[in-house]
Amino acid sequence: MNIILLGPPGAGKGTQSRRLVEERGMVQLSTGDMLREARASGSELGRKVAEVMDRGDLVTDDIVIGLIEEKLKEGAEGGFIFDGFPRTLAQAEALDELLARLGQKLDAVIELAVDDEALVDRISGRYTCAGCGEVYHDTARPTREEGVCDVCGGTEFKRRADDNPESLRQRLMEYYKKTSPLIGYYHAKGLLHRVDGMKPVGEVAAEIDRILDEAAKG
Ligand code: ADP
Ligand code: AMP
């Protein structure tokens, strides 16, 4: 089963993806994570996208489509979770084409709906484990033991350079201008499911499980 998690920055896409990877053996394809890895490695691609990402703008379609194409070729038995991709209509059309070429399809697109005010709070409180990437929040989801990752026991944590109010404003603009039209695109294909992302993590997860179990029935 291949699914897209669609929603603004901070909606909970990464949090829910990690759980689906753990529980359903799916493979998470986060273009944001891939681009941050490229930056960390100091590659030419990483240098090219750094400024654009820090500003909160989208990188060009051909870059992210190329990244996704490479990963799709590797295959995934449990299916793919597209997290933060596609973000434009051109990316959505390219994904349709890539999947069709591989004899695959999308089974569901899950829109995580979250109010803008809540996004500001989520983004400003977000931190991740530097070791395993587990996603935490200062108040909504802190580590059980202060300074120690619940999952891997790591003691180093990171905050994203673009998780500041100025970049967030720009990222939200980009989302509403370029990404939110995808809601209509997938609705027209009969694939869209809207989930109330304001609910606690566990309730959002239960709702996603219900949708995926239903979609699996065919
Ligand atoms: P995205 O991948 O969509 O940008 P994340 O999964 O990284 O979003 O979540 C953003 C922040 O919000 C993180 O700090 C995370 O711990 C927190 N968060 C995620 N889901 C919820 C939720 N349902 N309720 C409250 N906080 C949440
Ligand atoms: P994310 O981790 O999904 O919040 O993405 C962080 C940043 O990476 C975005 O603000 C963009 O600059 C860039 N990015 C990630 N995915 C895409 C995409 N599909 N298209 C264009 N830019 C992207």
mmCIF file of C-alpha atoms and ligand atoms in Angstrom:
data_model
loop_
_atom_site.group_PDB
_atom_site.id
_atom_site.type_symbol
_atom_site.label_atom_id
_atom_site.label_comp_id
_atom_site.label_asym_id
_atom_site.label_seq_id
_atom_site.Cartn_x
_atom_site.Cartn_y
_atom_site.Cartn_z
ATOM 1 C CA MET A 1 0.000 0.000 0.000
ATOM 2 C CA ASN A 2 1.345 3.433 -1.006
ATOM 3 C CA ILE A 3 0.079 6.527 0.779
ATOM 4 C CA ILE A 4 0.680 10.270 0.920
ATOM 5 C CA LEU A 5 0.584 12.263 4.156
ATOM 6 C CA LEU A 6 -0.427 15.753 3.140
ATOM 7 C CA GLY A 7 -0.460 18.770 5.413
ATOM 8 C CA PRO A 8 1.288 22.016 6.359
ATOM 9 C CA PRO A 9 4.649 22.091 8.162
ATOM 10 C CA GLY A 10 4.133 20.843 11.710
ATOM 11 C CA ALA A 11 0.909 18.954 10.965
ATOM 12 C CA GLY A 12 2.368 15.699 12.299
ATOM 13 C CA LYS A 13 3.370 13.945 9.050
ATOM 14 C CA GLY A 14 6.789 12.843 10.308
ATOM 15 C CA THR A 15 5.422 11.719 13.668
ATOM 16 C CA GLN A 16 2.748 9.550 12.068
ATOM 17 C CA SER A 17 5.136 8.249 9.368
ATOM 18 C CA ARG A 18 7.579 6.926 11.940
ATOM 19 C CA ARG A 19 4.815 5.009 13.668
ATOM 20 C CA LEU A 20 3.607 3.508 10.377
ATOM 21 C CA VAL A 21 7.173 2.426 9.568
ATOM 22 C CA GLU A 22 7.417 0.755 12.972
ATOM 23 C CA GLU A 23 4.004 -0.879 12.974
ATOM 24 C CA ARG A 24 3.354 -1.671 9.321
ATOM 25 C CA GLY A 25 6.832 -2.083 7.870
ATOM 26 C CA MET A 26 6.266 0.734 5.406
ATOM 27 C CA VAL A 27 9.134 2.850 4.017
ATOM 28 C CA GLN A 28 9.033 6.603 4.743
ATOM 29 C CA LEU A 29 10.116 8.843 1.884
ATOM 30 C CA SER A 30 10.581 12.330 3.303
ATOM 31 C CA THR A 31 12.064 14.708 0.742
ATOM 32 C CA GLY A 32 12.766 17.155 3.595
ATOM 33 C CA ASP A 33 14.886 14.511 5.387
ATOM 34 C CA MET A 34 16.670 13.619 2.122
ATOM 35 C CA LEU A 35 17.512 17.272 1.467
ATOM 36 C CA ARG A 36 18.727 17.769 5.055
ATOM 37 C CA GLU A 37 20.929 14.661 4.659
ATOM 38 C CA ALA A 38 22.343 16.132 1.449
ATOM 39 C CA ARG A 39 23.155 19.308 3.362
ATOM 40 C CA ALA A 40 24.758 17.446 6.241
ATOM 41 C CA SER A 41 26.945 15.476 3.805
ATOM 42 C CA GLY A 42 28.178 18.728 2.247
ATOM 43 C CA SER A 43 27.291 17.516 -1.265
ATOM 44 C CA GLU A 44 26.839 19.860 -4.203
ATOM 45 C CA LEU A 45 23.081 19.309 -4.025
ATOM 46 C CA GLY A 46 23.128 20.151 -0.322
ATOM 47 C CA ARG A 47 24.938 23.428 -0.959
ATOM 48 C CA LYS A 48 22.542 24.271 -3.767
ATOM 49 C CA VAL A 49 19.385 23.899 -1.660
ATOM 50 C CA ALA A 50 20.582 25.248 1.701
ATOM 51 C CA GLU A 51 19.609 28.872 1.243
ATOM 52 C CA VAL A 52 16.261 28.056 -0.344
ATOM 53 C CA MET A 53 15.358 25.750 2.553
ATOM 54 C CA ASP A 54 16.413 28.202 5.244
ATOM 55 C CA ARG A 55 14.237 30.881 3.648
ATOM 56 C CA GLY A 56 11.258 28.513 3.667
ATOM 57 C CA ASP A 57 10.888 28.372 -0.119
ATOM 58 C CA LEU A 58 10.367 25.181 -2.093
ATOM 59 C CA VAL A 59 13.328 23.685 -3.947
ATOM 60 C CA THR A 60 12.781 23.034 -7.659
ATOM 61 C CA ASP A 61 10.531 20.183 -8.762
ATOM 62 C CA ASP A 62 13.222 18.359 -10.761
ATOM 63 C CA ILE A 63 15.455 18.021 -7.676
ATOM 64 C CA VAL A 64 12.837 16.359 -5.460
ATOM 65 C CA ILE A 65 11.369 14.274 -8.294
ATOM 66 C CA GLY A 66 14.891 12.938 -8.966
ATOM 67 C CA LEU A 67 15.325 12.029 -5.281
ATOM 68 C CA ILE A 68 11.991 10.207 -5.175
ATOM 69 C CA GLU A 69 12.617 8.368 -8.449
ATOM 70 C CA GLU A 70 15.828 6.860 -7.073
ATOM 71 C CA LYS A 71 14.108 5.598 -3.925
ATOM 72 C CA LEU A 72 11.072 4.219 -5.738
ATOM 73 C CA LYS A 73 13.322 2.026 -7.867
ATOM 74 C CA GLU A 74 14.585 0.340 -4.679
ATOM 75 C CA GLY A 75 11.019 -0.882 -3.955
ATOM 76 C CA ALA A 76 9.320 -1.412 -0.579
ATOM 77 C CA GLU A 77 7.470 -4.546 0.423
ATOM 78 C CA GLY A 78 5.239 -2.792 2.934
ATOM 79 C CA GLY A 79 4.680 0.147 0.586
ATOM 80 C CA PHE A 80 5.792 3.764 0.642
ATOM 81 C CA ILE A 81 4.694 6.702 2.781
ATOM 82 C CA PHE A 82 5.269 9.959 0.923
ATOM 83 C CA ASP A 83 5.934 12.593 3.603
ATOM 84 C CA GLY A 84 6.331 16.166 2.365
ATOM 85 C CA PHE A 85 6.120 15.041 -1.271
ATOM 86 C CA PRO A 86 4.422 15.912 -3.581
ATOM 87 C CA ARG A 87 4.207 19.638 -2.803
ATOM 88 C CA THR A 88 3.200 20.976 -6.249
ATOM 89 C CA LEU A 89 0.880 19.794 -9.009
ATOM 90 C CA ALA A 90 3.904 19.097 -11.235
ATOM 91 C CA GLN A 91 5.311 16.822 -8.505
ATOM 92 C CA ALA A 92 1.952 15.057 -8.114
ATOM 93 C CA GLU A 93 1.772 14.389 -11.843
ATOM 94 C CA ALA A 94 5.361 13.155 -11.890
ATOM 95 C CA LEU A 95 4.570 10.794 -9.007
ATOM 96 C CA ASP A 96 1.570 9.376 -10.889
ATOM 97 C CA GLU A 97 3.832 8.722 -13.847
ATOM 98 C CA LEU A 98 6.646 7.157 -11.824
ATOM 99 C CA LEU A 99 4.248 4.827 -10.018
ATOM 100 C CA ALA A 100 2.498 3.833 -13.254
ATOM 101 C CA ARG A 101 5.857 3.046 -14.843
ATOM 102 C CA LEU A 102 6.599 0.683 -11.933
ATOM 103 C CA GLY A 103 3.138 -0.908 -12.143
ATOM 104 C CA GLN A 104 2.172 0.642 -8.805
ATOM 105 C CA LYS A 105 -0.520 3.008 -7.562
ATOM 106 C CA LEU A 106 -1.496 5.281 -4.721
ATOM 107 C CA ASP A 107 -3.986 3.784 -2.274
ATOM 108 C CA ALA A 108 -4.806 6.761 -0.057
ATOM 109 C CA VAL A 109 -3.949 10.406 0.512
ATOM 110 C CA ILE A 110 -4.373 11.511 4.109
ATOM 111 C CA GLU A 111 -4.717 15.210 4.775
ATOM 112 C CA LEU A 112 -3.739 16.194 8.314
ATOM 113 C CA ALA A 113 -5.694 19.367 9.060
ATOM 114 C CA VAL A 114 -4.207 21.651 11.748
ATOM 115 C CA ASP A 115 -4.922 25.323 12.581
ATOM 116 C CA ASP A 116 -2.184 27.843 11.742
ATOM 117 C CA GLU A 117 -1.870 29.007 15.380
ATOM 118 C CA ALA A 118 -1.230 25.439 16.501
ATOM 119 C CA LEU A 119 1.418 25.044 13.794
ATOM 120 C CA VAL A 120 3.415 27.960 15.184
ATOM 121 C CA ASP A 121 3.457 26.292 18.588
ATOM 122 C CA ARG A 122 4.325 22.882 17.159
ATOM 123 C CA ILE A 123 7.175 24.174 15.024
ATOM 124 C CA SER A 124 8.694 26.317 17.751
ATOM 125 C CA GLY A 125 8.614 23.413 20.232
ATOM 126 C CA ARG A 126 9.872 20.694 17.871
ATOM 127 C CA TYR A 127 13.140 18.838 18.467
ATOM 128 C CA THR A 128 14.446 15.475 17.268
ATOM 129 C CA CYS A 129 16.884 12.894 18.539
ATOM 130 C CA ALA A 130 20.214 13.345 16.735
ATOM 131 C CA GLY A 131 20.754 9.583 16.857
ATOM 132 C CA CYS A 132 17.505 8.022 15.625
ATOM 133 C CA GLY A 133 15.427 11.003 14.465
ATOM 134 C CA GLU A 134 12.518 10.449 16.881
ATOM 135 C CA VAL A 135 10.342 13.586 16.918
ATOM 136 C CA TYR A 136 9.569 15.350 20.221
ATOM 137 C CA HIS A 137 7.897 18.545 21.381
ATOM 138 C CA ASP A 138 8.812 20.711 24.376
ATOM 139 C CA THR A 139 5.342 20.457 25.913
ATOM 140 C CA ALA A 140 3.113 18.168 23.800
ATOM 141 C CA ARG A 141 5.568 15.276 23.609
ATOM 142 C CA PRO A 142 8.718 15.627 25.716
ATOM 143 C CA THR A 143 11.090 12.698 26.307
ATOM 144 C CA ARG A 144 9.980 10.576 29.281
ATOM 145 C CA GLU A 145 13.332 11.119 31.007
ATOM 146 C CA GLU A 146 14.706 14.605 30.496
ATOM 147 C CA GLY A 147 17.494 14.706 27.933
ATOM 148 C CA VAL A 148 17.268 10.985 27.034
ATOM 149 C CA CYS A 149 15.621 9.674 23.864
ATOM 150 C CA ASP A 150 12.755 7.238 24.652
ATOM 151 C CA VAL A 151 13.587 5.140 21.592
ATOM 152 C CA CYS A 152 17.396 4.828 21.384
ATOM 153 C CA GLY A 153 18.638 6.264 24.697
ATOM 154 C CA GLY A 154 20.574 8.971 22.830
ATOM 155 C CA THR A 155 21.336 12.197 24.666
ATOM 156 C CA GLU A 156 21.870 14.573 21.734
ATOM 157 C CA PHE A 157 18.998 16.465 20.207
ATOM 158 C CA LYS A 158 18.602 18.809 17.231
ATOM 159 C CA ARG A 159 16.411 21.734 16.282
ATOM 160 C CA ARG A 160 15.891 22.632 12.614
ATOM 161 C CA ALA A 161 17.372 25.834 11.208
ATOM 162 C CA ASP A 162 14.080 26.601 9.435
ATOM 163 C CA ASP A 163 11.913 26.094 12.537
ATOM 164 C CA ASN A 164 11.751 29.812 13.288
ATOM 165 C CA PRO A 165 8.727 32.140 12.958
ATOM 166 C CA GLU A 166 10.024 33.906 9.829
ATOM 167 C CA SER A 167 10.728 30.748 7.789
ATOM 168 C CA LEU A 168 7.525 29.202 9.054
ATOM 169 C CA ARG A 169 5.532 32.127 7.697
ATOM 170 C CA GLN A 170 7.104 31.583 4.284
ATOM 171 C CA ARG A 171 6.653 27.788 4.465
ATOM 172 C CA LEU A 172 2.964 28.266 5.249
ATOM 173 C CA MET A 173 2.583 30.658 2.301
ATOM 174 C CA GLU A 174 4.196 28.101 0.016
ATOM 175 C CA TYR A 175 1.909 25.422 1.411
ATOM 176 C CA TYR A 176 -1.302 27.342 0.801
ATOM 177 C CA LYS A 177 -0.237 28.622 -2.631
ATOM 178 C CA LYS A 178 1.418 25.560 -4.142
ATOM 179 C CA THR A 179 0.581 22.470 -2.088
ATOM 180 C CA SER A 180 -3.015 22.893 -0.931
ATOM 181 C CA PRO A 181 -4.321 22.608 -4.551
ATOM 182 C CA LEU A 182 -3.314 18.949 -4.253
ATOM 183 C CA ILE A 183 -6.263 18.473 -1.888
ATOM 184 C CA GLY A 184 -8.605 19.025 -4.859
ATOM 185 C CA TYR A 185 -6.384 16.984 -7.179
ATOM 186 C CA TYR A 186 -6.602 13.888 -4.969
ATOM 187 C CA HIS A 187 -10.213 14.473 -3.985
ATOM 188 C CA ALA A 188 -11.110 14.308 -7.684
ATOM 189 C CA LYS A 189 -9.303 10.963 -7.885
ATOM 190 C CA GLY A 190 -11.347 9.627 -4.944
ATOM 191 C CA LEU A 191 -8.212 9.141 -2.832
ATOM 192 C CA LEU A 192 -8.503 11.945 -0.252
ATOM 193 C CA HIS A 193 -9.207 11.362 3.445
ATOM 194 C CA ARG A 194 -9.275 14.262 5.874
ATOM 195 C CA VAL A 195 -8.096 13.676 9.429
ATOM 196 C CA ASP A 196 -8.391 16.144 12.313
ATOM 197 C CA GLY A 197 -4.699 16.668 13.096
ATOM 198 C CA MET A 198 -5.521 18.832 16.128
ATOM 199 C CA LYS A 199 -6.293 15.694 18.136
ATOM 200 C CA PRO A 200 -3.625 14.009 20.284
ATOM 201 C CA VAL A 201 -1.033 11.862 18.456
ATOM 202 C CA GLY A 202 -2.700 8.575 19.495
ATOM 203 C CA GLU A 203 -6.135 9.618 18.245
ATOM 204 C CA VAL A 204 -4.732 10.796 14.917
ATOM 205 C CA ALA A 205 -2.904 7.462 14.622
ATOM 206 C CA ALA A 206 -6.113 5.502 15.296
ATOM 207 C CA GLU A 207 -7.963 7.449 12.635
ATOM 208 C CA ILE A 208 -5.167 6.823 10.080
ATOM 209 C CA ASP A 209 -5.204 3.098 10.954
ATOM 210 C CA ARG A 210 -8.933 2.978 10.347
ATOM 211 C CA ILE A 211 -8.514 4.601 6.909
ATOM 212 C CA LEU A 212 -5.637 2.316 5.902
ATOM 213 C CA ASP A 213 -7.460 -0.834 7.036
ATOM 214 C CA GLU A 214 -10.486 0.245 5.032
ATOM 215 C CA ALA A 215 -8.337 1.048 1.952
ATOM 216 C CA ALA A 216 -6.610 -2.353 2.238
ATOM 217 C CA LYS A 217 -9.987 -4.077 1.848
ATOM 218 C CA GLY A 218 -10.081 -2.595 -1.576
HETATM 219 P P1 ADP B 1 5.568 17.541 10.098
HETATM 220 O O1 ADP B 1 6.382 16.318 9.754
HETATM 221 O O2 ADP B 1 4.198 17.509 9.478
HETATM 222 O O3 ADP B 1 6.289 18.826 9.824
HETATM 223 P P2 ADP B 1 6.028 16.677 12.868
HETATM 224 O O4 ADP B 1 5.574 15.256 12.865
HETATM 225 O O5 ADP B 1 7.502 16.908 12.870
HETATM 226 O O6 ADP B 1 5.300 17.504 11.673
HETATM 227 O O7 ADP B 1 5.357 17.387 14.128
HETATM 228 C C1 ADP B 1 5.622 18.760 14.453
HETATM 229 C C2 ADP B 1 5.676 18.928 15.965
HETATM 230 O O8 ADP B 1 4.362 18.728 16.506
HETATM 231 C C3 ADP B 1 6.593 17.928 16.688
HETATM 232 O O9 ADP B 1 7.225 18.604 17.745
HETATM 233 C C4 ADP B 1 5.628 16.842 17.205
HETATM 234 O O10 ADP B 1 6.119 16.246 18.395
HETATM 235 C C5 ADP B 1 4.355 17.633 17.452
HETATM 236 N N1 ADP B 1 3.122 16.877 17.153
HETATM 237 C C6 ADP B 1 2.916 15.995 16.140
HETATM 238 N N2 ADP B 1 1.643 15.520 16.159
HETATM 239 C C7 ADP B 1 1.020 16.155 17.209
HETATM 240 C C8 ADP B 1 -0.308 16.104 17.757
HETATM 241 N N3 ADP B 1 -1.275 15.327 17.202
HETATM 242 N N4 ADP B 1 -0.583 16.886 18.824
HETATM 243 C C9 ADP B 1 0.394 17.692 19.364
HETATM 244 N N5 ADP B 1 1.657 17.778 18.913
HETATM 245 C C10 ADP B 1 1.983 17.012 17.835
HETATM 246 P P1 AMP B 2 10.020 19.457 5.386
HETATM 247 O O1 AMP B 2 11.051 18.664 6.142
HETATM 248 O O2 AMP B 2 9.054 18.586 4.648
HETATM 249 O O3 AMP B 2 9.347 20.480 6.276
HETATM 250 O O4 AMP B 2 10.814 20.263 4.265
HETATM 251 C C1 AMP B 2 11.816 21.215 4.602
HETATM 252 C C2 AMP B 2 12.175 22.051 3.385
HETATM 253 O O5 AMP B 2 12.724 21.217 2.352
HETATM 254 C C3 AMP B 2 10.999 22.766 2.704
HETATM 255 O O6 AMP B 2 10.692 24.002 3.320
HETATM 256 C C4 AMP B 2 11.547 22.953 1.280
HETATM 257 O O7 AMP B 2 12.507 23.998 1.199
HETATM 258 C C5 AMP B 2 12.299 21.635 1.065
HETATM 259 N N1 AMP B 2 11.406 20.574 0.520
HETATM 260 C C6 AMP B 2 11.094 19.389 1.108
HETATM 261 N N2 AMP B 2 10.284 18.649 0.334
HETATM 262 C C7 AMP B 2 10.075 19.383 -0.803
HETATM 263 C C8 AMP B 2 9.312 19.176 -1.986
HETATM 264 N N3 AMP B 2 8.590 18.043 -2.162
HETATM 265 N N4 AMP B 2 9.329 20.159 -2.933
HETATM 266 C C9 AMP B 2 10.046 21.275 -2.769
HETATM 267 N N5 AMP B 2 10.770 21.552 -1.666
HETATM 268 C C10 AMP B 2 10.794 20.612 -0.677
#
